[in-house]
Coordinates of C-alpha atoms and ligand atoms in Angstrom, one line a residue:
M1 CA 14.7 19.4 -25.1
A2 CA 15.5 16.7 -22.5
A3 CA 13.0 14.0 -21.8
H4 CA 11.5 14.0 -18.3
I5 CA 8.9 11.7 -16.7
L6 CA 6.1 13.0 -14.5
A7 CA 4.9 10.5 -11.9
I8 CA 1.9 10.7 -9.6
D9 CA 1.7 8.7 -6.4
Q10 CA -1.9 8.7 -5.2
G11 CA -1.6 7.6 -1.5
T12 CA -3.9 7.4 1.5
S13 CA -2.9 10.7 3.2
A14 CA -1.7 12.7 0.2
T15 CA -1.2 12.7 -3.5
K16 CA 2.4 13.3 -4.5
C17 CA 3.8 14.3 -7.9
I18 CA 7.4 14.2 -9.0
L19 CA 9.3 15.1 -12.1
V20 CA 12.3 12.9 -13.0
D21 CA 15.0 13.8 -15.5
A22 CA 16.7 11.4 -17.9
A23 CA 19.4 10.5 -15.2
G24 CA 16.6 9.4 -12.9
R25 CA 17.0 12.4 -10.6
M26 CA 13.9 14.0 -9.0
V27 CA 13.9 17.7 -10.2
A28 CA 10.5 18.8 -8.8
K29 CA 8.1 17.4 -6.2
A30 CA 4.8 18.5 -4.8
T31 CA 2.2 17.1 -2.4
A32 CA -1.6 17.7 -2.0
P33 CA -3.0 16.4 1.3
L34 CA -6.2 14.3 1.5
S35 CA -8.8 13.7 4.2
E36 CA -10.1 10.5 5.6
Y37 CA -13.6 10.2 7.0
L38 CA -14.4 7.9 10.0
P39 CA -18.2 7.8 10.2
L40 CA -18.3 4.9 12.6
P41 CA -15.8 2.9 14.6
G42 CA -13.8 0.7 12.1
W43 CA -15.1 2.6 9.1
V44 CA -12.6 4.5 7.0
E45 CA -13.8 6.3 3.8
Q46 CA -12.4 8.8 1.3
D47 CA -14.1 11.0 -1.2
A48 CA -13.3 10.1 -4.8
E49 CA -13.8 13.6 -6.1
E50 CA -11.4 14.9 -3.5
I51 CA -8.8 12.3 -4.6
W52 CA -9.2 13.4 -8.3
Q53 CA -8.8 17.1 -7.2
S54 CA -5.7 16.3 -5.2
V55 CA -4.2 14.7 -8.2
L56 CA -4.8 17.8 -10.2
Q57 CA -3.4 20.0 -7.5
A58 CA -0.2 18.0 -7.1
V59 CA 0.4 18.0 -10.8
Q60 CA -0.2 21.7 -11.0
A61 CA 2.1 22.4 -8.1
C62 CA 4.9 20.2 -9.4
L63 CA 4.8 21.6 -13.0
A64 CA 4.7 25.2 -11.6
Q65 CA 8.2 24.5 -10.1
V66 CA 9.7 24.0 -13.6
S67 CA 7.5 26.5 -15.5
G68 CA 9.9 28.6 -17.7
V69 CA 12.8 26.3 -17.1
P70 CA 14.3 25.6 -20.5
G71 CA 14.7 22.1 -21.8
V72 CA 12.0 20.4 -19.8
Q73 CA 9.8 18.2 -22.0
V74 CA 7.5 15.6 -20.4
A75 CA 7.8 12.4 -22.4
G76 CA 5.4 10.3 -20.4
V77 CA 3.4 10.0 -17.2
G78 CA 3.3 7.2 -14.6
I79 CA 0.7 6.7 -11.9
S80 CA 1.1 4.7 -8.7
T81 CA -1.9 4.3 -6.4
Q82 CA -2.9 3.2 -2.9
R83 CA -4.2 -0.4 -3.1
E84 CA -7.2 -2.4 -2.1
S85 CA -9.4 0.7 -1.4
A86 CA -12.5 0.3 -3.7
L87 CA -15.4 2.2 -5.0
V88 CA -18.1 2.2 -7.7
W89 CA -18.6 4.9 -10.3
Q90 CA -20.7 5.7 -13.4
R91 CA -19.3 4.6 -16.7
S92 CA -20.8 7.6 -18.5
D93 CA -18.8 10.3 -16.7
G94 CA -16.5 8.6 -14.3
R95 CA -18.2 10.2 -11.2
A96 CA -18.3 8.1 -8.1
V97 CA -21.7 6.7 -6.9
T98 CA -20.3 5.4 -3.6
P99 CA -17.6 6.5 -1.2
L100 CA -14.2 5.0 -1.5
L101 CA -13.9 2.3 1.2
S102 CA -10.3 2.6 2.4
W103 CA -8.0 -0.4 2.7
Q104 CA -8.1 0.3 6.4
D105 CA -11.9 0.0 6.6
Q106 CA -13.1 -3.0 8.8
R107 CA -16.9 -2.8 8.3
T108 CA -16.9 -6.1 6.5
V109 CA -15.6 -8.2 9.5
A110 CA -19.1 -9.7 10.0
L111 CA -19.4 -10.5 6.3
R112 CA -16.0 -12.1 6.3
D113 CA -17.0 -14.3 9.3
R114 CA -20.3 -15.3 7.5
L115 CA -18.4 -16.5 4.4
S116 CA -15.6 -18.1 6.3
T117 CA -15.3 -21.9 6.4
D118 CA -12.1 -24.0 6.1
A119 CA -12.9 -24.8 2.5
V120 CA -13.6 -21.2 1.5
E121 CA -10.5 -19.9 3.3
K122 CA -8.4 -22.5 1.4
M123 CA -10.0 -21.8 -2.0
V124 CA -9.6 -18.0 -1.5
R125 CA -6.0 -18.4 -0.4
E126 CA -5.0 -20.7 -3.2
R127 CA -6.6 -18.6 -6.0
S128 CA -6.0 -15.0 -4.8
G129 CA -2.8 -15.6 -2.9
L130 CA -4.4 -13.6 0.0
P131 CA -6.1 -14.5 3.3
L132 CA -9.8 -13.8 3.4
D133 CA -9.6 -10.4 5.1
P134 CA -11.5 -7.1 5.2
M135 CA -8.4 -5.3 3.9
F136 CA -8.9 -6.5 0.4
S137 CA -11.4 -5.1 -2.1
A138 CA -13.7 -8.1 -2.6
L139 CA -15.5 -7.7 0.7
K140 CA -15.7 -4.0 0.3
L141 CA -17.3 -4.3 -3.2
A142 CA -19.7 -6.9 -1.9
W143 CA -20.7 -4.5 0.9
L144 CA -21.1 -1.5 -1.4
L145 CA -23.3 -3.5 -3.8
D146 CA -25.4 -4.9 -1.0
E147 CA -25.9 -1.3 0.2
F148 CA -26.3 0.6 -3.1
D149 CA -27.5 -2.1 -5.5
P150 CA -28.8 -5.1 -3.6
Q151 CA -30.4 -6.8 -6.7
R152 CA -27.2 -6.1 -8.7
E153 CA -29.4 -4.5 -11.4
Q154 CA -27.0 -1.5 -12.0
A155 CA -24.0 -3.8 -11.6
R156 CA -25.2 -6.0 -14.4
S157 CA -26.4 -3.2 -16.6
G158 CA -23.0 -2.0 -17.7
N159 CA -23.8 1.5 -16.4
W160 CA -21.6 1.1 -13.4
C161 CA -17.9 0.4 -13.0
A162 CA -16.2 -0.9 -9.9
G163 CA -12.5 -1.2 -9.0
T164 CA -9.5 0.3 -7.3
V165 CA -8.1 3.8 -7.4
D166 CA -5.9 3.1 -10.5
A167 CA -9.0 2.2 -12.6
Y168 CA -11.0 5.2 -11.3
L169 CA -8.2 7.7 -12.1
L170 CA -7.8 6.2 -15.6
G171 CA -11.5 6.6 -16.0
R172 CA -11.3 10.3 -15.1
L173 CA -8.5 10.6 -17.7
G174 CA -10.9 9.2 -20.3
A175 CA -9.0 5.9 -20.7
D176 CA -10.6 2.5 -21.5
F177 CA -12.1 0.7 -18.5
V178 CA -8.9 -1.1 -17.4
T179 CA -7.0 -1.9 -14.2
E180 CA -3.3 -2.7 -13.7
V181 CA -2.6 -6.3 -12.9
G182 CA -0.7 -5.6 -9.7
N183 CA -3.6 -3.5 -8.3
A184 CA -6.0 -6.1 -9.6
S185 CA -4.2 -8.8 -7.6
R186 CA -5.0 -6.9 -4.4
T187 CA -8.7 -7.1 -4.9
Q188 CA -9.0 -10.8 -3.9
L189 CA -11.0 -11.4 -7.1
L190 CA -8.0 -12.1 -9.3
N191 CA -6.5 -15.5 -9.7
V192 CA -2.8 -14.7 -9.2
H193 CA -1.8 -17.8 -11.2
T194 CA -3.7 -16.9 -14.3
G195 CA -3.6 -13.1 -14.0
D196 CA -7.3 -12.8 -14.7
W197 CA -10.6 -12.5 -12.7
D198 CA -11.6 -15.8 -11.1
A199 CA -15.2 -17.0 -11.7
D200 CA -15.4 -18.8 -8.3
L201 CA -14.1 -15.8 -6.4
L202 CA -16.6 -13.5 -8.3
A203 CA -19.4 -15.8 -7.4
L204 CA -18.3 -16.1 -3.7
F205 CA -18.4 -12.3 -3.2
G206 CA -21.4 -11.7 -5.5
I207 CA -19.6 -9.4 -8.0
P208 CA -20.9 -9.5 -11.6
R209 CA -18.0 -9.8 -14.1
Q210 CA -19.5 -6.9 -16.2
L211 CA -18.8 -4.5 -13.3
L212 CA -15.0 -5.1 -13.4
P213 CA -12.3 -3.6 -15.7
R214 CA -10.1 -5.5 -18.1
V215 CA -6.8 -6.4 -16.6
H216 CA -3.8 -4.7 -18.2
A217 CA 0.0 -5.0 -17.9
S218 CA 1.8 -2.3 -15.9
R219 CA 3.2 -0.6 -19.0
G220 CA 1.6 0.4 -22.3
V221 CA -0.4 3.4 -23.5
F222 CA -3.2 3.8 -21.0
A223 CA -4.5 7.3 -21.9
T224 CA -3.3 10.8 -22.6
A225 CA -2.8 13.2 -19.7
D226 CA -4.7 16.1 -21.3
K227 CA -7.1 16.3 -18.4
L228 CA -4.3 16.6 -15.8
H229 CA -2.7 19.9 -17.0
P230 CA -2.7 22.0 -20.2
A231 CA 1.1 21.4 -20.5
L232 CA 0.4 17.7 -20.7
E233 CA -1.8 17.7 -23.8
G234 CA -1.0 14.7 -25.9
V235 CA 1.4 13.3 -23.3
P236 CA 0.8 9.5 -22.8
V237 CA 0.3 7.8 -19.5
L238 CA 2.8 4.9 -20.0
S239 CA 2.8 3.1 -16.7
V240 CA 0.5 2.2 -13.8
M241 CA 1.6 0.4 -10.6
A242 CA 0.4 -0.3 -7.1
D243 CA 2.3 2.0 -4.7
S244 CA 4.1 -0.6 -2.7
H245 CA 5.1 -2.6 -5.8
S246 CA 6.3 0.5 -7.4
A247 CA 8.6 1.2 -4.4
L248 CA 10.1 -2.3 -4.8
F249 CA 10.7 -1.5 -8.5
A250 CA 12.4 1.8 -7.5
H251 CA 14.7 0.0 -5.1
G252 CA 15.8 -2.2 -8.0
G253 CA 14.3 -5.2 -6.2
F254 CA 14.5 -7.5 -9.2
E255 CA 15.8 -10.5 -7.2
P256 CA 14.0 -12.4 -4.5
G257 CA 16.7 -11.8 -1.8
Q258 CA 16.2 -8.0 -2.1
V259 CA 13.5 -7.2 0.5
K260 CA 12.0 -3.8 1.1
A261 CA 9.8 -2.2 3.7
T262 CA 7.6 0.8 2.8
L263 CA 6.7 2.6 6.0
G264 CA 3.6 4.7 5.6
T265 CA 0.2 4.8 7.2
G266 CA 0.6 1.1 7.4
S267 CA 3.6 -0.8 6.2
S268 CA 4.4 -3.3 3.4
V269 CA 7.3 -5.7 3.5
M270 CA 7.8 -7.2 0.0
A271 CA 10.2 -9.1 -2.2
L272 CA 9.9 -11.0 -5.4
A273 CA 8.8 -14.6 -4.8
P274 CA 11.4 -17.3 -5.4
S275 CA 10.0 -20.1 -7.5
G276 CA 9.3 -23.5 -5.9
V277 CA 9.6 -22.3 -2.3
A278 CA 6.6 -23.0 -0.1
H279 CA 5.7 -19.7 1.6
H280 CA 4.9 -18.9 5.2
P281 CA 1.1 -18.8 5.7
G282 CA 1.4 -15.3 7.1
M283 CA 2.7 -13.9 3.8
C284 CA 0.6 -12.9 0.8
L285 CA 1.3 -14.0 -2.7
T286 CA 0.6 -11.1 -5.0
I287 CA 1.5 -9.9 -8.5
A288 CA 4.2 -7.3 -8.3
W289 CA 4.0 -6.0 -11.9
D290 CA 4.0 -7.0 -15.5
A291 CA 6.7 -4.9 -17.0
G292 CA 6.4 -6.5 -20.4
Q293 CA 7.6 -10.0 -19.5
G294 CA 4.4 -11.3 -18.0
P295 CA 3.2 -11.1 -14.4
V296 CA 5.9 -11.4 -11.8
L297 CA 4.9 -12.8 -8.4
A298 CA 5.9 -11.2 -5.0
L299 CA 5.6 -12.2 -1.4
E300 CA 4.3 -9.5 1.0
G301 CA 3.5 -9.0 4.6
N302 CA 1.1 -6.1 5.3
I303 CA 1.1 -4.3 8.6
R304 CA -2.0 -2.3 9.3
A305 CA -0.7 0.4 11.6
A306 CA 2.7 2.0 11.3
G307 CA 2.6 5.8 10.9
A308 CA -1.1 5.6 11.8
T309 CA 0.0 4.6 15.4
L310 CA 2.1 7.8 15.7
R311 CA -0.8 9.9 14.3
W312 CA -3.1 8.3 16.9
L313 CA -0.8 9.0 19.7
A314 CA -0.3 12.6 18.6
D315 CA -4.1 13.1 18.5
L316 CA -4.5 11.4 21.9
F317 CA -2.0 13.8 23.5
E318 CA -3.1 16.7 21.4
M319 CA 0.3 17.3 20.0
P320 CA 1.5 18.2 16.5
L321 CA 2.7 15.0 14.7
D322 CA 6.3 16.2 14.3
D323 CA 6.5 16.9 18.1
A324 CA 5.1 13.5 18.9
V325 CA 7.6 11.7 16.7
E326 CA 10.4 13.8 18.2
L327 CA 9.3 12.9 21.7
A328 CA 9.0 9.2 20.7
S329 CA 12.5 9.2 19.2
R330 CA 14.3 10.5 22.3
S331 CA 12.3 8.6 25.0
A332 CA 12.6 5.1 26.5
S333 CA 9.6 2.8 26.6
N334 CA 10.8 1.3 30.0
G335 CA 9.0 -2.0 29.4
V336 CA 5.8 -0.5 28.0
C337 CA 4.5 -2.2 24.9
L338 CA 1.8 -0.9 22.6
V339 CA 0.3 -3.4 20.2
P340 CA -1.6 -1.3 17.6
G341 CA -4.4 -3.8 16.9
F342 CA -6.8 -0.9 16.1
N343 CA -8.3 -2.9 13.3
G344 CA -7.0 -6.3 14.3
L345 CA -3.5 -7.4 13.2
G346 CA -2.3 -8.0 9.7
A347 CA 0.8 -10.0 8.8
P348 CA 2.0 -12.4 9.9
W349 CA -1.0 -13.0 12.2
W350 CA -4.0 -12.0 10.0
D351 CA -6.1 -11.9 13.2
T352 CA -9.2 -9.7 12.8
Q353 CA -10.1 -10.3 16.5
A354 CA -6.8 -9.1 17.9
V355 CA -7.3 -6.0 20.0
G356 CA -5.2 -2.8 20.6
L357 CA -3.3 -3.2 23.8
V358 CA -0.9 -1.4 26.1
S359 CA 1.1 -3.6 28.5
G360 CA 3.8 -3.1 31.1
L361 CA 2.3 0.1 32.6
T362 CA 3.7 1.4 35.9
L363 CA 2.8 4.5 37.9
S364 CA 5.8 6.3 36.3
A365 CA 4.9 5.4 32.7
G366 CA 3.6 8.5 31.0
K367 CA 3.3 10.2 27.7
S368 CA 6.9 9.7 26.7
A369 CA 7.0 6.0 27.4
L370 CA 3.8 5.5 25.4
M371 CA 5.2 7.5 22.5
A372 CA 8.4 5.4 22.5
A373 CA 6.4 2.2 22.6
G374 CA 4.4 3.4 19.6
L375 CA 7.6 4.0 17.6
E376 CA 9.0 0.6 18.8
S377 CA 5.8 -1.1 17.6
I378 CA 6.6 -0.2 14.0
A379 CA 10.0 -1.9 14.3
H380 CA 8.6 -4.9 16.1
Q381 CA 5.9 -5.5 13.5
V382 CA 8.3 -5.3 10.6
A383 CA 10.7 -7.7 12.5
D384 CA 7.8 -10.2 12.9
V385 CA 7.2 -10.1 9.2
I386 CA 10.9 -10.5 8.4
D387 CA 10.9 -13.6 10.7
A388 CA 8.2 -15.0 8.4
M389 CA 9.9 -13.7 5.3
D390 CA 13.1 -15.5 6.3
Q391 CA 11.3 -18.8 6.0
S392 CA 10.0 -18.0 2.5
V393 CA 12.8 -15.9 0.9
P394 CA 16.2 -17.2 1.9
G395 CA 19.3 -15.0 1.5
M396 CA 18.1 -11.6 2.7
R397 CA 21.2 -9.7 3.7
K398 CA 19.7 -6.3 4.4
L399 CA 16.4 -4.5 4.4
Y400 CA 15.7 -1.6 2.0
L401 CA 13.5 1.1 3.5
D402 CA 11.3 3.8 2.0
G403 CA 8.4 6.0 3.1
G404 CA 8.4 9.0 5.5
P405 CA 9.2 7.2 8.7
S406 CA 12.4 5.8 7.1
R407 CA 14.0 9.2 7.9
N408 CA 13.9 8.5 11.6
P409 CA 17.3 7.4 12.9
R410 CA 15.9 5.9 16.1
L411 CA 13.5 3.7 14.2
L412 CA 16.2 2.6 11.9
D413 CA 18.5 1.7 14.8
M414 CA 15.7 -0.5 16.4
L415 CA 14.8 -2.1 13.1
A416 CA 18.4 -3.1 12.3
G417 CA 18.7 -4.5 15.8
Y418 CA 15.4 -6.4 15.8
I419 CA 16.1 -8.1 12.3
S420 CA 19.9 -8.6 13.1
R421 CA 20.8 -7.0 9.7
P422 CA 21.6 -3.6 8.4
V423 CA 18.8 -1.5 7.0
V424 CA 19.3 0.6 3.9
Q425 CA 18.1 4.2 3.9
C426 CA 17.5 5.8 0.5
A427 CA 18.4 9.4 -0.3
D428 CA 14.7 10.2 -1.0
P429 CA 11.9 8.3 0.7
E430 CA 9.4 8.9 -2.1
L431 CA 10.0 5.6 -3.9
S432 CA 6.4 4.8 -4.8
A433 CA 6.4 7.7 -7.3
L434 CA 9.9 6.9 -8.5
G435 CA 9.3 3.3 -9.4
V436 CA 6.4 4.0 -11.7
A437 CA 8.5 6.9 -13.2
H438 CA 11.2 4.3 -13.9
L439 CA 8.7 2.0 -15.7
A440 CA 7.2 4.9 -17.7
G441 CA 10.8 5.9 -18.7
L442 CA 11.3 2.3 -19.9
Q443 CA 8.2 2.5 -22.0
A444 CA 9.1 5.9 -23.4
G445 CA 12.6 4.7 -24.3
V446 CA 14.2 7.2 -21.9
W447 CA 16.3 4.2 -20.7
D448 CA 16.4 0.5 -21.5
W449 CA 16.5 -2.3 -18.9
A450 CA 20.3 -2.1 -18.5
G451 CA 20.1 1.7 -18.1
L452 CA 17.2 1.4 -15.6
K453 CA 19.2 -1.0 -13.5
A454 CA 22.2 1.2 -13.6
L455 CA 20.4 4.4 -12.5
A456 CA 22.0 5.8 -9.4
R457 CA 20.3 4.8 -6.2
A458 CA 21.9 6.8 -3.4
Q459 CA 21.8 4.5 -0.3
N460 CA 23.2 4.3 3.1
D461 CA 23.6 1.1 5.1
V462 CA 22.7 1.6 8.7
P463 CA 23.8 -1.0 11.3
S464 CA 22.3 -1.2 14.8
T465 CA 23.9 0.1 17.9
L466 CA 21.6 -1.9 20.2
A467 CA 23.2 -4.5 22.4
A468 CA 22.1 -8.1 21.8
A469 CA 20.6 -8.4 25.4
E470 CA 18.6 -5.3 24.9
V471 CA 17.2 -6.6 21.6
A472 CA 16.4 -10.0 23.1
A473 CA 14.5 -8.4 26.1
S474 CA 12.5 -6.1 23.9
R475 CA 11.5 -8.8 21.4
H476 CA 10.5 -11.1 24.3
N477 CA 8.4 -8.4 25.9
W478 CA 6.8 -7.6 22.5
S479 CA 5.9 -11.2 21.7
H480 CA 4.2 -11.5 25.1
A481 CA 2.2 -8.4 24.4
V482 CA 1.1 -9.7 21.0
A483 CA 0.0 -13.0 22.6
R484 CA -2.1 -11.0 25.0
A485 CA -3.6 -8.9 22.2
R486 CA -4.6 -12.1 20.5
L487 CA -6.1 -13.9 23.6
R488 CA -9.7 -15.0 23.1
G489 CA -11.9 -14.3 26.2
Ligands
G3P1 O1 -1.3 5.1 1.1 P1 -0.1 4.4 1.6 O2 1.2 4.8 1.0 O3 -0.1 4.2 3.1 O4 -0.3 2.9 0.9 C1 -1.5 2.2 1.1 C2 -1.3 0.8 0.7 O5 -1.2 0.6 -0.7 C3 -2.4 -0.1 1.2 O6 -2.1 -1.4 1.0

């Protein structure tokens, strides 16, 4: 029997499940789609029960692909999850008592503004490593408690649990009430320098300590996977990671100069943080993982809308997403710029008041120019973050890419041009699942650190074909459009 690792990637638009063999190859893969609910402008919710069911479906569909195949034995399970999205559930049975407020949800802008003073912003930034922003879990949990438990009676009673998707899923598996340290560092309640909840941050957001899980390293024995599938009875869950962090792990990004961009609904540009270098204020300081050697810090720039922009354009023009992406890829923007400030702008601006904007319209600008501008906006936003990253992480020679949109040659060409460096395309874009599989394999003894680093990572360096003048004109146009999107009236 050959040891395999099953890994689950619970993301915003789908839950994916992969099976990895002892050589690190993906031998099976399945996806279960998920809904998002938009009850009011700026509000984005998901249903926790639906998330759990999508996990079960993805595992079932993945294992069905190897049913009857001799020699497959699952030695361990890894779980990576979407980050920052937060909810409250009952300790007794793990059932949600609130909706999941998505990382994209902006309903807490007013609460943010009420809390914001220079001193508070500084304290929050120093302790949590993150700007005070509605994307992170703290404001979401404050809002949920104000709505569902204004006196904090349940929150203090021990009957309720609050946290991110990793802790919720572990609860459904029957694990102790724990959260993984990388996920915890995205709540804005954790002190990134101590790796534990920060009393002043808890007080600021009105979150009782009893409501929160114990913080756990990224590897260990979290639970057994019995509830996932009958074939997994007694199989341990050996690793948990935040999805973007897991992708960095899968790239083998163990040195600060190795920078990756995960392109998904939003986008995350991340590298391990070099010690002793002051970082650009547009970058977040976050805990990447604790793979057994203590918490490791990373720098990250979060982009709110990447694939989400293409989905919005597809809906606007009532086209299937694939057709919209195809049209965007073969069209020219002809000077049209689309700044996707649907929910303000994230890194490197962190401007909740920035607006969505289209500039450079002419009478001949139509659907195809807008589509092309939407695709270009992904490359421009990543390039803006790389400009900030260059000031914090010296020595970046190329940009490693993953996520669905990293399959798009036109996007890669623009990205390589805008950052003046090659981009690296991986053979399989599903790295958020692969990284946590690697860590589970390390814990299971399928490979050691040397073996993990030596695992084959099929990659392809893509240089840009864009002329320097074209790049300069496009970047110039974009920076003007961003300035307009950030203008205060
Ligand atoms: O669901 P994804 O893959 O778009 O990732 C969501 C991120 O973790 C949000 O920070």
